[in-house]
Coordinates of C-alpha atoms and ligand atoms in Angstrom, one line a residue:
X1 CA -3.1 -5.5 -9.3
X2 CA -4.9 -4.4 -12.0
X3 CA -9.1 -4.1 -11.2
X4 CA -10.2 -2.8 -14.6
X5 CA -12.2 -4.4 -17.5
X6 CA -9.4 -5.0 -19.3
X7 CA -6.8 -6.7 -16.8
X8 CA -6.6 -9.9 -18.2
X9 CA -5.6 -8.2 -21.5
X10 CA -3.1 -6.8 -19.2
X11 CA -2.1 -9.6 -17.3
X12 CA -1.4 -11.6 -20.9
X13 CA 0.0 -9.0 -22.7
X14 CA 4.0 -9.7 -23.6
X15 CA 6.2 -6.9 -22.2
X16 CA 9.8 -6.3 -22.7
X17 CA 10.6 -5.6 -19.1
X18 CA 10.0 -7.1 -16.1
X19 CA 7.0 -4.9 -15.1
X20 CA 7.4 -6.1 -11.6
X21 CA 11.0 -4.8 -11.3
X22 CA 10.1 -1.6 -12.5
X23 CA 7.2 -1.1 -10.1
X24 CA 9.3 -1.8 -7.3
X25 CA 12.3 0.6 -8.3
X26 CA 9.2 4.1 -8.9
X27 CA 6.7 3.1 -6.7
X28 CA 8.2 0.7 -3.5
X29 CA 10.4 1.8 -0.9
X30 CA 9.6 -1.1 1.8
X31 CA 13.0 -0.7 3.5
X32 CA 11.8 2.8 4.9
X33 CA 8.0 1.8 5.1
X34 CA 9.4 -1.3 7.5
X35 CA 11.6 1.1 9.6
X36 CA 8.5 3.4 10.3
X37 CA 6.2 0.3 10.9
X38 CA 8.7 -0.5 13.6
X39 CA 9.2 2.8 15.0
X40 CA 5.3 4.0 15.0
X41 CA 4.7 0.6 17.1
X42 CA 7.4 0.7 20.0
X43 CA 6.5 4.5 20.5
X44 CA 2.6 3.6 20.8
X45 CA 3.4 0.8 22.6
X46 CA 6.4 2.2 24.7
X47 CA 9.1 0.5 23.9
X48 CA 7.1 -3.1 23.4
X49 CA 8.4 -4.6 20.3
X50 CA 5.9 -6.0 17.7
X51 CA 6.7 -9.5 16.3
X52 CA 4.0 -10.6 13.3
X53 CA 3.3 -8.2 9.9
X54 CA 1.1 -9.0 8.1
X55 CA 0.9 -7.1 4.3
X56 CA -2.4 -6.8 3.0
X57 CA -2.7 -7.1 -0.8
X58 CA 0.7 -8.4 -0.5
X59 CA 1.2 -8.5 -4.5
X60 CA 4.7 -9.5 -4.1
X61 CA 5.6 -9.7 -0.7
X62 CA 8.6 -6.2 -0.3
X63 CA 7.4 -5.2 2.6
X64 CA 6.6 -8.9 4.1
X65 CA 10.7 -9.2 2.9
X66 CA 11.8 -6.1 4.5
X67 CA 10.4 -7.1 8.1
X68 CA 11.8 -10.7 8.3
X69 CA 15.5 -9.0 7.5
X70 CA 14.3 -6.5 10.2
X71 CA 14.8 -8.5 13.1
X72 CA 15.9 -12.0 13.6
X73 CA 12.6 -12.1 15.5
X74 CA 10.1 -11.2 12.8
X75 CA 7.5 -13.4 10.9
X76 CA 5.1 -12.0 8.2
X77 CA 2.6 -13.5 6.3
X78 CA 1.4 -11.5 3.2
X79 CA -2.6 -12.0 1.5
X80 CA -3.0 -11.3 -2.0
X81 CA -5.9 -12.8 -4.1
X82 CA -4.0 -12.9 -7.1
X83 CA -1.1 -15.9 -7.4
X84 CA 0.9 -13.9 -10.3
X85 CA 2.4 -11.5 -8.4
X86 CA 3.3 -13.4 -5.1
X87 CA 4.8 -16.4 -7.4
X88 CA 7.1 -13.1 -8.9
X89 CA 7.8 -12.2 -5.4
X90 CA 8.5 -16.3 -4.5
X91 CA 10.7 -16.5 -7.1
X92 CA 12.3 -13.1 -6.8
X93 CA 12.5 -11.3 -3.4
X94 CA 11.6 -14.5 -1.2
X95 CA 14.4 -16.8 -3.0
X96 CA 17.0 -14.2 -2.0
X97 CA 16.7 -13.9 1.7
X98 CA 18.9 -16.2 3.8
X99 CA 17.3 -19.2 4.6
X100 CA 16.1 -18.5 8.3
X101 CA 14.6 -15.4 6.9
X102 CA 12.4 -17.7 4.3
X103 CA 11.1 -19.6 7.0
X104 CA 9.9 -17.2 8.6
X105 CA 7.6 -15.4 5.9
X106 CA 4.4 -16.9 3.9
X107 CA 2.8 -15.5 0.8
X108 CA -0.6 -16.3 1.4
X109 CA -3.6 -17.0 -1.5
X110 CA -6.8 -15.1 0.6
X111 CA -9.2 -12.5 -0.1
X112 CA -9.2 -10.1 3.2
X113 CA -12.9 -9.8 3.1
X114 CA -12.9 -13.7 4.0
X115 CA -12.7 -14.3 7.9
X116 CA -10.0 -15.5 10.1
X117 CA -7.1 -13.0 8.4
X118 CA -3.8 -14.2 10.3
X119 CA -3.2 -13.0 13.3
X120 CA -1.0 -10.3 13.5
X121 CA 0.9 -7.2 15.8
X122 CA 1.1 -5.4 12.9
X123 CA -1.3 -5.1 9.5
X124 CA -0.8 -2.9 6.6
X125 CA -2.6 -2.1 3.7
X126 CA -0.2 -0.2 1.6
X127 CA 0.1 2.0 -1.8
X128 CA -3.6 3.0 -1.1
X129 CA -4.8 -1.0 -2.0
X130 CA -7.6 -0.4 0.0
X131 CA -9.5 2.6 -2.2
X132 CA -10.7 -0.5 -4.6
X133 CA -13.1 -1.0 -2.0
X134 CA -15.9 1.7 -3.0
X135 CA -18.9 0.9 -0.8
X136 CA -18.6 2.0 2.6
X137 CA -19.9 -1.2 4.1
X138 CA -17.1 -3.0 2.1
X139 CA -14.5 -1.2 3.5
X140 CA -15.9 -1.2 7.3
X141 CA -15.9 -5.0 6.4
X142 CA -12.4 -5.7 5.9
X143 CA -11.8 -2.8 8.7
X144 CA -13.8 -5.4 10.8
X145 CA -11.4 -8.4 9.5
X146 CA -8.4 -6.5 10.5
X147 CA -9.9 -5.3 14.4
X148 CA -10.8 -9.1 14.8
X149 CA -7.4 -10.3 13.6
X150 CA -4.9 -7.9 15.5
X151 CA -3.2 -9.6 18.5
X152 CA -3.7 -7.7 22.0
X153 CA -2.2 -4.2 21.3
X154 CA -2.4 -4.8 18.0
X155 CA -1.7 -1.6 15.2
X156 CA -3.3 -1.0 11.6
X157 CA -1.3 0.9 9.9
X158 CA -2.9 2.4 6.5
X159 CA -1.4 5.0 4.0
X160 CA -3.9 7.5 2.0
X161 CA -3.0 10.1 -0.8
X162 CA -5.1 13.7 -1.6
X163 CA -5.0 17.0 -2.1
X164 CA -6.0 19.4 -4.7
X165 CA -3.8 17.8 -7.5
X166 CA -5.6 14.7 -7.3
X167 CA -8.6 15.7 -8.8
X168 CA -6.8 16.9 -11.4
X169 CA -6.7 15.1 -15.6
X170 CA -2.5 15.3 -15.6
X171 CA -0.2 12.8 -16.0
X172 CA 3.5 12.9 -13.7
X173 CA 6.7 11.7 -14.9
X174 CA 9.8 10.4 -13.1
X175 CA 12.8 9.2 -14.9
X176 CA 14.9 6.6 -13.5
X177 CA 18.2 5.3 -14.9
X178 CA 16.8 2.8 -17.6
X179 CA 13.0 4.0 -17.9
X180 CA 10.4 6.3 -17.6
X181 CA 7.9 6.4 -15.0
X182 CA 4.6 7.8 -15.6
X183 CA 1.4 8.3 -13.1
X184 CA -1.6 9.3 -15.0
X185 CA -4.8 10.4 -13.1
X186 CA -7.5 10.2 -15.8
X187 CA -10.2 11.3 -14.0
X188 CA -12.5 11.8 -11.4
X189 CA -15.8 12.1 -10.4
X190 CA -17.1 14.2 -8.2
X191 CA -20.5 12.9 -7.6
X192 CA -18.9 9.4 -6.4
X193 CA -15.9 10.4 -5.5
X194 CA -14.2 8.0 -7.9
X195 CA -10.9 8.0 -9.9
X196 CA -9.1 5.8 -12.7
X197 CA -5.2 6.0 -12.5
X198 CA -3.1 4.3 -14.8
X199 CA 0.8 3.7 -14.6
X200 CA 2.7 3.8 -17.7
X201 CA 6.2 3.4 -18.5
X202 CA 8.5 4.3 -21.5
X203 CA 11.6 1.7 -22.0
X204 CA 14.0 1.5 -25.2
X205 CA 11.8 4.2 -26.5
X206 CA 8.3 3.4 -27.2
X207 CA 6.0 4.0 -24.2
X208 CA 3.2 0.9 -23.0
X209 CA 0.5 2.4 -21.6
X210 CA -1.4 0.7 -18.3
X211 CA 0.9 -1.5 -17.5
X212 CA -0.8 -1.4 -14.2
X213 CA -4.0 0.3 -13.5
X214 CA -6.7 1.3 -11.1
X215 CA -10.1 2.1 -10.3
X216 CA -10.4 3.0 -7.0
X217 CA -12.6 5.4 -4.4
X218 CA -10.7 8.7 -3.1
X219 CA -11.6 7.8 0.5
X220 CA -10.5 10.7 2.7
X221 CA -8.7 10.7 6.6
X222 CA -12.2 11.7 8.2
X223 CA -13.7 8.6 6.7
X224 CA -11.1 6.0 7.2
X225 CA -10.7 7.5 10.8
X226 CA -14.7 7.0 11.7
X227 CA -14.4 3.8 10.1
X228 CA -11.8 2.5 11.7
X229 CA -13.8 3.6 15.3
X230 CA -16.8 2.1 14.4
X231 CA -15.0 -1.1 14.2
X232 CA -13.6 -1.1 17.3
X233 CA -10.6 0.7 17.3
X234 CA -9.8 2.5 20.9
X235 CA -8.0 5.3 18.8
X236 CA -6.7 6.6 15.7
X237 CA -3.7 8.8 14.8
X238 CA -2.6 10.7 11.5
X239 CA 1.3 10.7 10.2
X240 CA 1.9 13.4 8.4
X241 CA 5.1 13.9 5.9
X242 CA 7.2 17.0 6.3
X243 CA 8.3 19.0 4.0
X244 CA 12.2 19.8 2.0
X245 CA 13.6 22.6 1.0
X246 CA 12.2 22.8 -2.3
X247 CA 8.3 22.2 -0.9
X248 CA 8.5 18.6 -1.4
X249 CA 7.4 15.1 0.6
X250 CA 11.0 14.6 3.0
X251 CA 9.6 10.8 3.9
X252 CA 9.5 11.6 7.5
X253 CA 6.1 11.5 8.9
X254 CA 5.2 13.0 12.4
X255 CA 2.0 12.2 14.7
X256 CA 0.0 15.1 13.8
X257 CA -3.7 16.7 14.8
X258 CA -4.1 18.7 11.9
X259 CA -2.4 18.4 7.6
X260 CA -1.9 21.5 5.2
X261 CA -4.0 22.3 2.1
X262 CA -0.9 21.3 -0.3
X263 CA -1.1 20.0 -4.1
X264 CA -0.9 16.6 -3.4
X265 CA 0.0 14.9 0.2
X266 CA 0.9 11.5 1.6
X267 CA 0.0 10.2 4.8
X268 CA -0.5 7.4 7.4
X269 CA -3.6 6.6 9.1
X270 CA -2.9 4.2 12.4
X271 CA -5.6 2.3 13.9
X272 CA -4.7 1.2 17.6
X273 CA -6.5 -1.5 19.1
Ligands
SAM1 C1 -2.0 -2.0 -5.9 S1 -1.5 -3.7 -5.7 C2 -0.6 -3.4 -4.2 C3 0.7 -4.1 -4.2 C4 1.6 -3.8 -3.0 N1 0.9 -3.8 -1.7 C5 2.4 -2.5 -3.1 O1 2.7 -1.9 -2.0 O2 2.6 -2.0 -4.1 C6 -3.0 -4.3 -5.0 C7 -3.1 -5.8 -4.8 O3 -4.2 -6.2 -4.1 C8 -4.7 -7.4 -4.5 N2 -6.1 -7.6 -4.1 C9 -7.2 -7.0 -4.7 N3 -8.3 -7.3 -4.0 C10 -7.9 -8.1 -3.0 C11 -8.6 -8.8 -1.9 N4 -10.0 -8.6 -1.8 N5 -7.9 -9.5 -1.0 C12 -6.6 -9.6 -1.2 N6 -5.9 -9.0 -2.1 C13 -6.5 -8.3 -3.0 C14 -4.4 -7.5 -6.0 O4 -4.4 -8.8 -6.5 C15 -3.1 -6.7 -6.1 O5 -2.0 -7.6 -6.1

């Protein structure tokens, strides 16, 4: 999770809260993401309906969950180099699906830059995993991984984050019922086009800086998009999210050809094989 100098300070560091939990409840919504997987495949694919997920940097497996409760159908599989977080989602997501659900989903110990990913209808990288691959050849490599793994009409479904805001030194804060959320861009350079981002939350008072954090490449939709071509992939289409009433994200996300210059956006980039 975190891919900085100091993450095994990180990793061993005694919290108070389950910073799992608490990542799940400001950052996670894998019930939605799951719905739109679903829907962005059968109207591609006219009506076919995918089978296999498989979640990319997995950590704990949400989404991997969401899909086998989707469908009595479903199986996912879910890669993550890192056993700490898929033993938290073992013991805490996995263990409370029914038991036909369990058997049909595996937390799997594999680095997606190795070969022979599992095969899949569906693969997802998700919550922008991918950007810690900087080098462009690193990235068309696991692009490469995914094309070779994806059954026959096979989608790779990514999401990306930009805009103005992004570039920015400010730190965000959401409050949820018990703690505080905090998303801190700390800075970015323009030369490489990299950023750190840390996630910080306040509980029972005292704030704990980093909990998770990140140093990743702001790759951009024209790049991921030529990428994804170069590898193989027939076509590529762009979800972008609409807007409420007060000029916010409304978590629907329509096919589109071109975004808007906003603050900050969210969107989905969708390889199809
Ligand atoms: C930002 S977390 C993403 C967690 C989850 N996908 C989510 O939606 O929040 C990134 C995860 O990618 C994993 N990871 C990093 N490099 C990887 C690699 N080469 N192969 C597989 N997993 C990797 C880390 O161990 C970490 O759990």
């Amino acid at each position: 999770m975190k891919k900085n100098k100091n993450s095994s300070l990180i990793k061993t560091r005694k919290l108070p809260f389950d910073k799992y939990a608490l990542y799940n409840q400001a950052v996670q919504s894998p019930e939605d993401d799951v719905e739109f997987y679903l829907k962005c495949y059968k109207t591609i694919r006219k009506g076919k309906k995918p089978i296999t997920l498989r979640e990319d940097f997995c950590g704990g497996g949400a989404i991997s969950c969401e899909w086998v409760k989707l469908d009595k159908t479903h199986k996912s599989s879910g890669l993550d180099l890192d056993s700490e977080p898929m033993d938290y989602g073992r013991a805490n997501y996995i263990s409370a699906l029914k038991p036909d659900q369990q058997d049909r989903i595996a937390l799997i110990k594999k680095d997606v830059l190795s070969g022979n990913l599992p095969t899949a209808d569906i693969a997802v990288a998700i919550n922008f995993s991918y950007f810690l691959f900087k080098k462009r050849e690193i990235l068309k490599k696991y692009f490469d991984n995914v094309h070779q793994s994806l059954n026959h009409k096979g989608l790779f479904i990514l999401d990306i984050f930009g805009g103005s805001q992004c570039y920015d030194a400010i730190e965000d804060k959401t409050k949820h019922k018990n703690f505080t959320y905090y998303w801190d861009q700390k800075n970015f350079d323009p030369v490489t086009s990299e950023a750190d981002f840390g996630i910080h939350f306040r509980y029972k008072g005292k704030k704990y800086e980093d909990v998770f954090s990140y140093d990743w490449r702001m790759w951009s939709i024209p790049e991921v998009k030529e990428l994804l071509q170069e590898v193989g992939f027939q076509d590529v289409q762009v979800y972008w999210e609409g807007t409420d009433r007060k000029g916010g994200g409304n978590g629907i996300f329509k096919q589109t050809q071109e975004g808007e210059a906003c603050l900050s956006w969210i969107a989905y980039v969708v390889g199809i094989k």
